[in-house]
mmCIF file of C-alpha atoms in Angstrom:
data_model
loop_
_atom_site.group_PDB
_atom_site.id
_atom_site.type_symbol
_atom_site.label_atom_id
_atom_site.label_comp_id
_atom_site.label_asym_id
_atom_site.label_seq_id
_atom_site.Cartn_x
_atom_site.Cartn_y
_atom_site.Cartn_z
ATOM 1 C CA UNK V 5 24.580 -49.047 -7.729
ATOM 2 C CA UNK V 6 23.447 -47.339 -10.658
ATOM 3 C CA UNK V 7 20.901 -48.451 -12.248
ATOM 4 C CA UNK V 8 19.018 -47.912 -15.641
ATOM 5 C CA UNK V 9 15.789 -49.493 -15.695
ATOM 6 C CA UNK V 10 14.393 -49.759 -19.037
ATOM 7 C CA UNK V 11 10.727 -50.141 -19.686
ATOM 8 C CA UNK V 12 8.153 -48.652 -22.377
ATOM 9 C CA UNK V 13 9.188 -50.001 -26.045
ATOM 10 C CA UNK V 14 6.937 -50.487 -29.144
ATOM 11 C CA UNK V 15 4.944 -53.914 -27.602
ATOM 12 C CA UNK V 16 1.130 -54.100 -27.094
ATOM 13 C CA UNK V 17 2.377 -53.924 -23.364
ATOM 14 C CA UNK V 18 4.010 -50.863 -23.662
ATOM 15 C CA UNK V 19 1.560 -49.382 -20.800
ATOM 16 C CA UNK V 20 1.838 -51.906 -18.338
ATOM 17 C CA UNK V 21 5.799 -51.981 -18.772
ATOM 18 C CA UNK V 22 5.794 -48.501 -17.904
ATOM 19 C CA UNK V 23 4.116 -49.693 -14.559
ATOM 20 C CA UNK V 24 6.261 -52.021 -14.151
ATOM 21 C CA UNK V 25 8.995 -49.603 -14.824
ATOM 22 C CA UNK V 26 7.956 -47.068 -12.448
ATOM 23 C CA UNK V 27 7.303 -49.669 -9.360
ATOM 24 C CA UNK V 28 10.928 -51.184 -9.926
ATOM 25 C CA UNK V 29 12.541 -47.656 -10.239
ATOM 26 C CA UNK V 30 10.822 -46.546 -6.955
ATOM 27 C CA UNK V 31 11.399 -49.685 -5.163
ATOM 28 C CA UNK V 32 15.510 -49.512 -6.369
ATOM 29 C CA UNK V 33 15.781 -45.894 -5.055
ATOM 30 C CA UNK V 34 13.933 -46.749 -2.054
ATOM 31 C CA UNK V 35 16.927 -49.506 -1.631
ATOM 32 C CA UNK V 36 19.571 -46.139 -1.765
ATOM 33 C CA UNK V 37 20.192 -47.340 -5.585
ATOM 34 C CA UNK V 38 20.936 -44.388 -7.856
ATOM 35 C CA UNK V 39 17.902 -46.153 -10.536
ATOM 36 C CA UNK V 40 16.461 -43.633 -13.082
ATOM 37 C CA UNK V 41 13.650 -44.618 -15.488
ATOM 38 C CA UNK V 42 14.489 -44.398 -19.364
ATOM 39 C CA UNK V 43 12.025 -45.529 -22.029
ATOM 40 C CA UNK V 44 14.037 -48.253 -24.485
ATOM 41 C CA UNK V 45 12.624 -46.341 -27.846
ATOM 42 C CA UNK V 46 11.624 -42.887 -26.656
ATOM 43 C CA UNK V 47 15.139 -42.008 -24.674
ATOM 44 C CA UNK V 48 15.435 -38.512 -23.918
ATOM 45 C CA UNK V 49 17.317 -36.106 -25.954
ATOM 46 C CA UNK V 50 17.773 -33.298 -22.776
ATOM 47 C CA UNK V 51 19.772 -36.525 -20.689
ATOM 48 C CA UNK V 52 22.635 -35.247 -18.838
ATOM 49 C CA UNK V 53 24.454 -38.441 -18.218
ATOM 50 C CA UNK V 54 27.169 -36.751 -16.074
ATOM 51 C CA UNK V 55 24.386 -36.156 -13.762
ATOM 52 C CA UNK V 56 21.671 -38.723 -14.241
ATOM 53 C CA UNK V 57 22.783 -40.865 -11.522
ATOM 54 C CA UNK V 58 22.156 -38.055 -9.226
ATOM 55 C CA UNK V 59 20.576 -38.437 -6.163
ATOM 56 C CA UNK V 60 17.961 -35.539 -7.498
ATOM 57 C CA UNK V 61 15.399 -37.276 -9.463
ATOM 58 C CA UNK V 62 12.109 -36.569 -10.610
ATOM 59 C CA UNK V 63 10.290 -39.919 -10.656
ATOM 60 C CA UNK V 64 7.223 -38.943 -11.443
ATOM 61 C CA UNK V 65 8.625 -36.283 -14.436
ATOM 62 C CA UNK V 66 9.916 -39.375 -16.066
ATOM 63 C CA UNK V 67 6.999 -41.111 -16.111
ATOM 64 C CA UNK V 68 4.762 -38.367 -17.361
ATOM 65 C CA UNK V 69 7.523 -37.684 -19.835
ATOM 66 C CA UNK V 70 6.934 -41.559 -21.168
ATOM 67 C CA UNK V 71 3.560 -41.510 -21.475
ATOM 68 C CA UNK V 72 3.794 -38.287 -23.409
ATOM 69 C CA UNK V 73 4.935 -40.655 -26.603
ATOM 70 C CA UNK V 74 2.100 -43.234 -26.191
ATOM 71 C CA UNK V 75 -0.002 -41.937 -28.897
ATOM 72 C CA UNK V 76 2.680 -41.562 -30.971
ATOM 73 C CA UNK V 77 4.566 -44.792 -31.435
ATOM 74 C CA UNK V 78 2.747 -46.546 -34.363
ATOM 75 C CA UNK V 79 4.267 -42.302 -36.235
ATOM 76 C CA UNK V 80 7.483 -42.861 -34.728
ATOM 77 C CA UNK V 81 7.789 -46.859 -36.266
ATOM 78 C CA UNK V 82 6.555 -45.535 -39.280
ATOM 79 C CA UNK V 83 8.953 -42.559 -39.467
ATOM 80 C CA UNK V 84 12.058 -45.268 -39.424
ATOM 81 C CA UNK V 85 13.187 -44.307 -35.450
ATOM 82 C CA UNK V 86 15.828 -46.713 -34.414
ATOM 83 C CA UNK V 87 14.643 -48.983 -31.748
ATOM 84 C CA UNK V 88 17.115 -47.435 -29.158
ATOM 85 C CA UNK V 89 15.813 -44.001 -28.547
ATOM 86 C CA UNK V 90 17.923 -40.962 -27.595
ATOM 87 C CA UNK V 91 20.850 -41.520 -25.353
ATOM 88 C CA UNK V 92 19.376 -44.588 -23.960
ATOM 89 C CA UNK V 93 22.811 -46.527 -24.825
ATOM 90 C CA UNK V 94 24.815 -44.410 -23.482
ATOM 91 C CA UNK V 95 22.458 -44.236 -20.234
ATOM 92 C CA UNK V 96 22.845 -47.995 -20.099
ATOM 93 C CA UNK V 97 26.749 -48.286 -20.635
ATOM 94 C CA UNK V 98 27.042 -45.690 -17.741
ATOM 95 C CA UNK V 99 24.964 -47.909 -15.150
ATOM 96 C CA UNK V 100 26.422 -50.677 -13.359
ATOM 97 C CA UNK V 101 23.376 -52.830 -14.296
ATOM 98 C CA UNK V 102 20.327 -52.571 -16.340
ATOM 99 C CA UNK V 103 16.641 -53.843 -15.174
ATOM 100 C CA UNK V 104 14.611 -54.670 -17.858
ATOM 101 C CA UNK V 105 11.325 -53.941 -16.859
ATOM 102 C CA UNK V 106 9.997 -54.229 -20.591
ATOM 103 C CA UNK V 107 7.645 -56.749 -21.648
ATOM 104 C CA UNK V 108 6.759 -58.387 -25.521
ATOM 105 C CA UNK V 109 7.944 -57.906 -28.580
ATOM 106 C CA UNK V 110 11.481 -56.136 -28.423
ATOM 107 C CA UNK V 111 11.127 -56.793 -24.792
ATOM 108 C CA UNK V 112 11.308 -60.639 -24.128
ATOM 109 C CA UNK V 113 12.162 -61.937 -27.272
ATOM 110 C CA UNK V 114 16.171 -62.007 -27.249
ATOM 111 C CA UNK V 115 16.896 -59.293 -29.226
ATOM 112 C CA UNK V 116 17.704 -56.554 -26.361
ATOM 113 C CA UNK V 117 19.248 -58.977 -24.756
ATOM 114 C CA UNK V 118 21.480 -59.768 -27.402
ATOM 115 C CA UNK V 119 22.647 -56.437 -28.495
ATOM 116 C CA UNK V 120 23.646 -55.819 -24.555
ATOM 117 C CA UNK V 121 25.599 -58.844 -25.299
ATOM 118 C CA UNK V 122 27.984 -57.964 -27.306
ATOM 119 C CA UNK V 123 28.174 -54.767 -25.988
ATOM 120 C CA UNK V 124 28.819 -56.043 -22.677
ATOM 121 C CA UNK V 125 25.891 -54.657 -20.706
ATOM 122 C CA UNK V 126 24.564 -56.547 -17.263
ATOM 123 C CA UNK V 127 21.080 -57.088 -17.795
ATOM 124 C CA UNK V 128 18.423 -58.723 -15.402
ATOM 125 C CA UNK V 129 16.715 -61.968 -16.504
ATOM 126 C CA UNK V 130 16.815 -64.770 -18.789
ATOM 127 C CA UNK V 131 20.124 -64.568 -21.502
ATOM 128 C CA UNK V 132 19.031 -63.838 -25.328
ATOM 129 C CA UNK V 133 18.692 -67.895 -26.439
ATOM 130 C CA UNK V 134 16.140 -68.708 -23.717
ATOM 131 C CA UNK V 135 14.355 -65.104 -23.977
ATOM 132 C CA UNK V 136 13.492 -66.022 -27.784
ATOM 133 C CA UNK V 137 12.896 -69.361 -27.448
ATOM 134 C CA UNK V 138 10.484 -68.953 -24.736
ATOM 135 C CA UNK V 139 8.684 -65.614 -26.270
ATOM 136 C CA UNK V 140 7.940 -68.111 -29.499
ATOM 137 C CA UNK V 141 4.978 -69.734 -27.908
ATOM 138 C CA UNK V 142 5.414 -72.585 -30.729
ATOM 139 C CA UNK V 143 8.960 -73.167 -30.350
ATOM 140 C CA UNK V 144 8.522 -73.065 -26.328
ATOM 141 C CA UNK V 145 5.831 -76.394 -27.412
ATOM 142 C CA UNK V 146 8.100 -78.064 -28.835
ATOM 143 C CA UNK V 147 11.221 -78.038 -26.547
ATOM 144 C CA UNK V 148 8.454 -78.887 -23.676
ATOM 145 C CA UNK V 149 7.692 -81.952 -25.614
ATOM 146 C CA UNK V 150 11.283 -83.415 -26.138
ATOM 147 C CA UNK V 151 11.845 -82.506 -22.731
ATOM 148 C CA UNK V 152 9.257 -84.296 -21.369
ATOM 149 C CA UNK V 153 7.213 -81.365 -20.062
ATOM 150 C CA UNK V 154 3.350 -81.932 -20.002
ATOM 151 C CA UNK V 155 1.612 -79.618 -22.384
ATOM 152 C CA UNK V 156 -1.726 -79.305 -24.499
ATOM 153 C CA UNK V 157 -1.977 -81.050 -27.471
ATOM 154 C CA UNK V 158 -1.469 -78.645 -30.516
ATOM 155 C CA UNK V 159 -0.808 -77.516 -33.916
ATOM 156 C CA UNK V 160 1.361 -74.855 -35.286
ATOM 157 C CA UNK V 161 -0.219 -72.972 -38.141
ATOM 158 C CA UNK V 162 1.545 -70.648 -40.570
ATOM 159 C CA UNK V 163 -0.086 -67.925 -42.251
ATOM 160 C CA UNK V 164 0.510 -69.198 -45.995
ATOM 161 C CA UNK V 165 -1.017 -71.996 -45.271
ATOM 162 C CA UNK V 166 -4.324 -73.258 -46.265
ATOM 163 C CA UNK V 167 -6.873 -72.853 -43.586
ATOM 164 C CA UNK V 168 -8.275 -75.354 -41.439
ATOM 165 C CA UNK V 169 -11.011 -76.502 -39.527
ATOM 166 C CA UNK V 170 -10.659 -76.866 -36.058
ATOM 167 C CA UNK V 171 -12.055 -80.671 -36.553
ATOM 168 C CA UNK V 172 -9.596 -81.430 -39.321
ATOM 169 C CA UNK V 173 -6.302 -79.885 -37.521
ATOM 170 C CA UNK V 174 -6.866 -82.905 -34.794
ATOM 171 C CA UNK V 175 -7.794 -80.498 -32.177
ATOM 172 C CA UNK V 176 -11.278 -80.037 -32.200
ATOM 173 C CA UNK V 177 -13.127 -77.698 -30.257
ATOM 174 C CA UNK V 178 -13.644 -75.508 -27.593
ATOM 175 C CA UNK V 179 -9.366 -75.200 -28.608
ATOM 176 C CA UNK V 180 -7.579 -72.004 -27.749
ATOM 177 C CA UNK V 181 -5.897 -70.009 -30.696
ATOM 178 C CA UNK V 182 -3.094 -67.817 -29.939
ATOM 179 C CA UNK V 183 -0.765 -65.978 -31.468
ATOM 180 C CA UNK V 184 2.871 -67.409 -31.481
ATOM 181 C CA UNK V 185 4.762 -64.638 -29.678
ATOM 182 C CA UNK V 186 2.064 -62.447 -28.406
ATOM 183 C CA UNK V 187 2.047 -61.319 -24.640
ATOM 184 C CA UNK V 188 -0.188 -60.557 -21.758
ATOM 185 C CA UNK V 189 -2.508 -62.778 -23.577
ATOM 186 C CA UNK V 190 -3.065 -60.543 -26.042
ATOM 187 C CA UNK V 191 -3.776 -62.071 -29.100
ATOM 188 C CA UNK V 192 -5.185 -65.471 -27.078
ATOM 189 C CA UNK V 193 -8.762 -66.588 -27.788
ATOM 190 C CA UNK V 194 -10.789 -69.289 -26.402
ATOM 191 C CA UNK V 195 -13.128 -70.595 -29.279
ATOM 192 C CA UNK V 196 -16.469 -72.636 -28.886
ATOM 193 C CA UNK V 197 -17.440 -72.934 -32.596
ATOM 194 C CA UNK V 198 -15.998 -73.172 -36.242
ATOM 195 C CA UNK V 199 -16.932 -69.753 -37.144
ATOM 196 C CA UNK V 200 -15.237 -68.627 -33.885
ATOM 197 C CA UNK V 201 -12.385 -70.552 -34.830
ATOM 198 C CA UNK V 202 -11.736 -68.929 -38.337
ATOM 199 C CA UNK V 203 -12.262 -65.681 -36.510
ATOM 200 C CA UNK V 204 -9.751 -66.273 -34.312
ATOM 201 C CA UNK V 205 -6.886 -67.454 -36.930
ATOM 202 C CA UNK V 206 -7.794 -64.236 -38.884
ATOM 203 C CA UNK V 207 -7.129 -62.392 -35.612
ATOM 204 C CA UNK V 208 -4.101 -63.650 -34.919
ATOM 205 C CA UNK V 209 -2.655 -63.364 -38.310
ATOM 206 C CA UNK V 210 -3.305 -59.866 -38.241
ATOM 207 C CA UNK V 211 -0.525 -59.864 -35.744
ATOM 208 C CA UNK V 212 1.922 -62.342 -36.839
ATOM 209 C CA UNK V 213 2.409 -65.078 -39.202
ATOM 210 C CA UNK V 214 2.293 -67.759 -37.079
ATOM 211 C CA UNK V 215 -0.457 -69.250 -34.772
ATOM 212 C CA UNK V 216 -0.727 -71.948 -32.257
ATOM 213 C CA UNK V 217 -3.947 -74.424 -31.997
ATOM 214 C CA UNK V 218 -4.312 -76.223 -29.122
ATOM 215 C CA UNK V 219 -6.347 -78.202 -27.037
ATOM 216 C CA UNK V 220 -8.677 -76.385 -24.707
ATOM 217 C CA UNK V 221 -7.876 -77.594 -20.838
ATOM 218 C CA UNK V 222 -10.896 -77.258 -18.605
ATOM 219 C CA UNK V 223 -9.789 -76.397 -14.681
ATOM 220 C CA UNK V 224 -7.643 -74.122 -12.744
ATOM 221 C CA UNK V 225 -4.919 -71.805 -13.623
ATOM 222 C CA UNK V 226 -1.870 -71.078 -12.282
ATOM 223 C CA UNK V 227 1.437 -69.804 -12.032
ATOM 224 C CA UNK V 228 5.238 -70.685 -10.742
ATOM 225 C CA UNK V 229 7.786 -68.170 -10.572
ATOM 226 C CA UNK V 230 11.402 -69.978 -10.716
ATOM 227 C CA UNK V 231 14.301 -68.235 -9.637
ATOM 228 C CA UNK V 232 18.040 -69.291 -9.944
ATOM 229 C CA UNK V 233 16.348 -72.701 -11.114
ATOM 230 C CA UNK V 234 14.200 -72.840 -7.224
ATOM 231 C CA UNK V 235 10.393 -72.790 -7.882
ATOM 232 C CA UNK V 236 8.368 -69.867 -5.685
ATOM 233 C CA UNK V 237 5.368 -70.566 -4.053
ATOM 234 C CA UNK V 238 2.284 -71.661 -6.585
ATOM 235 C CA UNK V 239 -0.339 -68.506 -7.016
ATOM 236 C CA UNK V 240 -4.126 -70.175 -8.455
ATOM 237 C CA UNK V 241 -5.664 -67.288 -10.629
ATOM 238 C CA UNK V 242 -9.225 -67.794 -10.959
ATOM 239 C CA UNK V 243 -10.847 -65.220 -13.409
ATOM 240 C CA UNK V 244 -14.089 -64.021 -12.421
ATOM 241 C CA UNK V 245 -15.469 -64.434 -15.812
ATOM 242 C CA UNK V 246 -13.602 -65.887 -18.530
ATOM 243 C CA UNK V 247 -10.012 -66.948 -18.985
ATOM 244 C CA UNK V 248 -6.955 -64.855 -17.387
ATOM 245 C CA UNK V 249 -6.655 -62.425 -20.799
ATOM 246 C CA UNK V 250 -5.492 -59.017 -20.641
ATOM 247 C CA UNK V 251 -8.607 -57.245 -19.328
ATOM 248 C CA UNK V 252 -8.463 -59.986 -16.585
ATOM 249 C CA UNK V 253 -4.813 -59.396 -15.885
ATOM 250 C CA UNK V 254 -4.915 -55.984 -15.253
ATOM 251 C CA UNK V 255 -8.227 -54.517 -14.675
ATOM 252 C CA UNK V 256 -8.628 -55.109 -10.234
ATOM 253 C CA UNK V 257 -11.056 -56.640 -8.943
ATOM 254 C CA UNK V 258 -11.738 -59.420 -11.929
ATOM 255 C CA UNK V 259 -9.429 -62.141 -10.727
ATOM 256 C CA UNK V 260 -8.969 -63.942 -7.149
ATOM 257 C CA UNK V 261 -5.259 -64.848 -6.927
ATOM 258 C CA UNK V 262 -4.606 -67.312 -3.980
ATOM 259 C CA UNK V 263 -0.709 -67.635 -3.254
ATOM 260 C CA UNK V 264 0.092 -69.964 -1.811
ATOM 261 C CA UNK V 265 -2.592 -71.896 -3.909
ATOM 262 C CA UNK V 266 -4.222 -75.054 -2.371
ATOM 263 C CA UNK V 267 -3.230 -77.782 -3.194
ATOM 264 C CA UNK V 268 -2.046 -80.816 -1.280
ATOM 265 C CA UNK V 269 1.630 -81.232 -1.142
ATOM 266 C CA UNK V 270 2.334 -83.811 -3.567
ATOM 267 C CA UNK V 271 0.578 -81.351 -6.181
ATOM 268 C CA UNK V 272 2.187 -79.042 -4.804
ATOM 269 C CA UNK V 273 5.805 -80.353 -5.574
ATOM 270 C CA UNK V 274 4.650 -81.872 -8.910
ATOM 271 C CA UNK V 275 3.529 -78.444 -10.037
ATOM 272 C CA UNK V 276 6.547 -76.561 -8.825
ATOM 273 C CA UNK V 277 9.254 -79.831 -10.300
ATOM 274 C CA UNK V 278 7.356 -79.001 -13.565
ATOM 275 C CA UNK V 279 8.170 -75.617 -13.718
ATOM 276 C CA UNK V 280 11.884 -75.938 -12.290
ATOM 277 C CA UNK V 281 12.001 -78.728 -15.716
ATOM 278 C CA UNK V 282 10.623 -76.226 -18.050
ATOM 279 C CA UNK V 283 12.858 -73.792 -16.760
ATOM 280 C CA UNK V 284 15.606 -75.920 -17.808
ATOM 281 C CA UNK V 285 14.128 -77.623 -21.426
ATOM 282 C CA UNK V 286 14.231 -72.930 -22.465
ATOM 283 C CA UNK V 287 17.279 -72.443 -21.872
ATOM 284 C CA UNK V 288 16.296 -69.747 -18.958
ATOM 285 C CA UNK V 289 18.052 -68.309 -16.710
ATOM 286 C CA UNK V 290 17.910 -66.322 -13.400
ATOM 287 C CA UNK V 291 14.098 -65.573 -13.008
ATOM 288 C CA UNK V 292 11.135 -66.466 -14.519
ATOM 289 C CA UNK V 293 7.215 -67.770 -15.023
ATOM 290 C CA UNK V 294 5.624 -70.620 -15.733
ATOM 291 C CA UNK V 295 1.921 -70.870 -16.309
ATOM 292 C CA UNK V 296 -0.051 -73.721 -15.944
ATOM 293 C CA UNK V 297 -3.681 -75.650 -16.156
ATOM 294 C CA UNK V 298 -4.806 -78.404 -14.092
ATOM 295 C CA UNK V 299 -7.734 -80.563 -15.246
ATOM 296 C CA UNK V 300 -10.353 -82.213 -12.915
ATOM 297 C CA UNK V 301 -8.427 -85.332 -12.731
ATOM 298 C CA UNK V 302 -4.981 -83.595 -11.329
ATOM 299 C CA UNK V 303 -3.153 -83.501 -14.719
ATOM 300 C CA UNK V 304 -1.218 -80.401 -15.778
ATOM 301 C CA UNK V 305 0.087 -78.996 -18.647
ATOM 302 C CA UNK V 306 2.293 -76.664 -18.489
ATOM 303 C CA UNK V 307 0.808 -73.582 -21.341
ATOM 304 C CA UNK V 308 3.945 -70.986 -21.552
ATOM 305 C CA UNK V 309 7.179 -68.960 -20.009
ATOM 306 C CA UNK V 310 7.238 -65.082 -18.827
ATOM 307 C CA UNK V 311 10.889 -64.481 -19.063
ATOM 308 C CA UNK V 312 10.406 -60.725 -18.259
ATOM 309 C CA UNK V 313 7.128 -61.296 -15.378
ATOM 310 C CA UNK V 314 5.114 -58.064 -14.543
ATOM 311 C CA UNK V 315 6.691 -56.426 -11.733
ATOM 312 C CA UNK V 316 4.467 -54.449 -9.630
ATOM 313 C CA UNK V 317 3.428 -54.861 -5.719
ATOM 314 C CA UNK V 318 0.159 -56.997 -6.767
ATOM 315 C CA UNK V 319 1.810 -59.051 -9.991
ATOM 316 C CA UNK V 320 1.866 -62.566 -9.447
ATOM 317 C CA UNK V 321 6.003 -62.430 -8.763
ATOM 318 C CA UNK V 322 5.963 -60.489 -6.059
ATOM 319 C CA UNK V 323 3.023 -62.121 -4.649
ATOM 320 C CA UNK V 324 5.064 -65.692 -4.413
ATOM 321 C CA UNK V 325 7.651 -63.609 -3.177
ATOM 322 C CA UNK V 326 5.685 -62.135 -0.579
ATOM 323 C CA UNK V 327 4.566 -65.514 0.468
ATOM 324 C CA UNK V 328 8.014 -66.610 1.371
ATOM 325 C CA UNK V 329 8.018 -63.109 3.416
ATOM 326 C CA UNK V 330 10.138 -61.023 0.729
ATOM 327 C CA UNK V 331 9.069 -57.505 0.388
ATOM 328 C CA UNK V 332 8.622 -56.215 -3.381
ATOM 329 C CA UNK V 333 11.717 -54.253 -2.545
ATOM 330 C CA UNK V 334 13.758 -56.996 -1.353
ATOM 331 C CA UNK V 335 12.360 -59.271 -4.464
ATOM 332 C CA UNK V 336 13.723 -56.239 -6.739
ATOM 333 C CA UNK V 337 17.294 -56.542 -5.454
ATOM 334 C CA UNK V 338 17.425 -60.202 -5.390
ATOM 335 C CA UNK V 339 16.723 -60.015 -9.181
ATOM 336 C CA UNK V 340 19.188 -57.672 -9.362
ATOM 337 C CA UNK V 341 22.114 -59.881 -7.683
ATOM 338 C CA UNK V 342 20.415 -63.045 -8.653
ATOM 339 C CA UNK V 343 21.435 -61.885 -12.212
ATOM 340 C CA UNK V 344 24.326 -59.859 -11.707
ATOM 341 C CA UNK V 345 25.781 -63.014 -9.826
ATOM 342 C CA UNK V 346 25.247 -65.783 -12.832
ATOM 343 C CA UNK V 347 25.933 -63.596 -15.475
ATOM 344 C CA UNK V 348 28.874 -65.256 -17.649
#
């Protein structure tokens, strides 16, 4: 097939999309897929779409070429680029399916998705409805609790108004603050005290207007891919210091991921029914994440969706799908025809 996969963007995860990006594209062509590597808002002005699905491609060109705009994005915004760079529509139109290897803002949160829509584009992953109602962290809350889904106790704060404490909001503290639709846990802080807590909401306002408060859940962390509504394999993240933020995420060596994670079986397929449900109460469809704490006393709360999950060899995906004996490779196609088959 040919294949566009589309990573980089404007999100505070630009970088690690372009990782994911790159793995994806090499694993495709390693598959005999015709898969080239376009950045969603750089594009490239010198693409010669009758010969871009060639089988000549410079892999690592493209990447170097993407990384060549990373200092300049914040200019680019500011200049008034359109969010669809340089023949990357016309790249995408021409491929028989498009792998969405971006992640964030403009990424996860519908709005790609929807614009493929209507201009009848296959995509990989989740449909634009569940993509935005999952990347709102707040909105994702509330569906969980009509749904019956556990989850933290919380507030949702907005940025006009008046500023609380975290005693008087009903949470209390240590709480975690977060902003609404950040990603990678960027934005995600894990307060102690009151003055922590007013730097946090500060924080988080500086990137959006509206913040969730919610209960801090002492335990362990962990994760549940789903796909075509089947839960994977449980991974257990255990930071080495902290919580699993971004410098945990991505920097090796500061996290111990066990996949599959220990747990007895009943946990096991309590955990993984959870995550099939909150599947379901977003609207998602064909793949997926669901994160998760577990206190001391075996109850879990289920914290937030990845609609878009990192995709390289070591990212917690892969790693459930290694545990059921699926290669990264063979985990890239099934994406591919897991979402090329439901697509309506």
């Amino acid at each position: 097939m040919k294949i566009v996969v589309l990573a980089g963007g404007t999100s505070t995860e630009r970088a690690i999309s372009i990782v994911s990006g790159t793995k994806v594209c090499e694993a495709l062509r390693s598959k005999g897929h015709a898969a080239i590597l376009i950045d969603v808002f750089c594009g490239r002005e010198d693409l010669d779409l009758e010969h871009a699905f060639s089988a000549e491609y410079d892999l690592a060109e493209a990447v170097s070429y993407m990384e060549s705009f990373n200092d300049k994005i914040e200019q680019m915004q500011a200049e008034g680029h359109s969010f669809f760079g340089p023949k990357v529509l016309d790249a995408c139109r021409a491929a028989d399916v498009v792998f969405l290897a971006l992640h964030g803002v403009c990424g996860e949160d519908g709005r790609i998705q929807a614009t493929f829509d209507l201009l009848d584009i296959p995509y990989t992953g989740s449909g634009s409805l569940g993509s935005a109602l999952a990347m709102d962290k707040a909105l994702s809350k509330q569906l969980f609790r009509e749904n019956g889904v556990p989850t933290p106790a919380g507030v949702i704060l907005k940025k006009e108004e008046a500023r609380p404490t975290a005693e008087s909001c009903g949470v209390g503290l240590p709480c975690v603050v977060k902003a609404a639709c950040g990603g990678s846990s960027v934005g995600v802080y894990v307060v102690q005290t009151e003055e922590e807590f007013a730097k946090a909401l500060e924080d988080c306002f500086a990137l959006e207007d509206k913040v969730v408060i919610e209960a801090y859940i002492k335990g362990r962390e962990f994760s549940v891919g789903v796909v075509e509504g089947k839960a994977y394999p449980i991974i257990e993240i255990a930071p080495l210091v902290g919580f699993y933020d971004y410098k945990n995420k991505y920097q090796a060596g500061s996290t111990i991921e066990t996949c599959p994670a220990e747990l007895s079986e009943e946990l096991t397929a309590k955990m993984q029914k959870i995550a099939e449900d909150a599947f379901d109460a977003l609207k998602l469809s064909n793949y997926g994440r669901i994160d998760f704490m577990m206190d001391e006393n075996h109850q879990m709360y289920c914290l937030e969706a990845n609609t878009l999950p990192g995709m390289t060899p070591t990212s917690l995906l892969p790693q459930e799908a290694a545990a059921l004996g699926m290669g990264f490779e063979d985990l890239c196609e099934t994406l591919i025809q897991v979402s090329m088959r439901n697509r309506k």
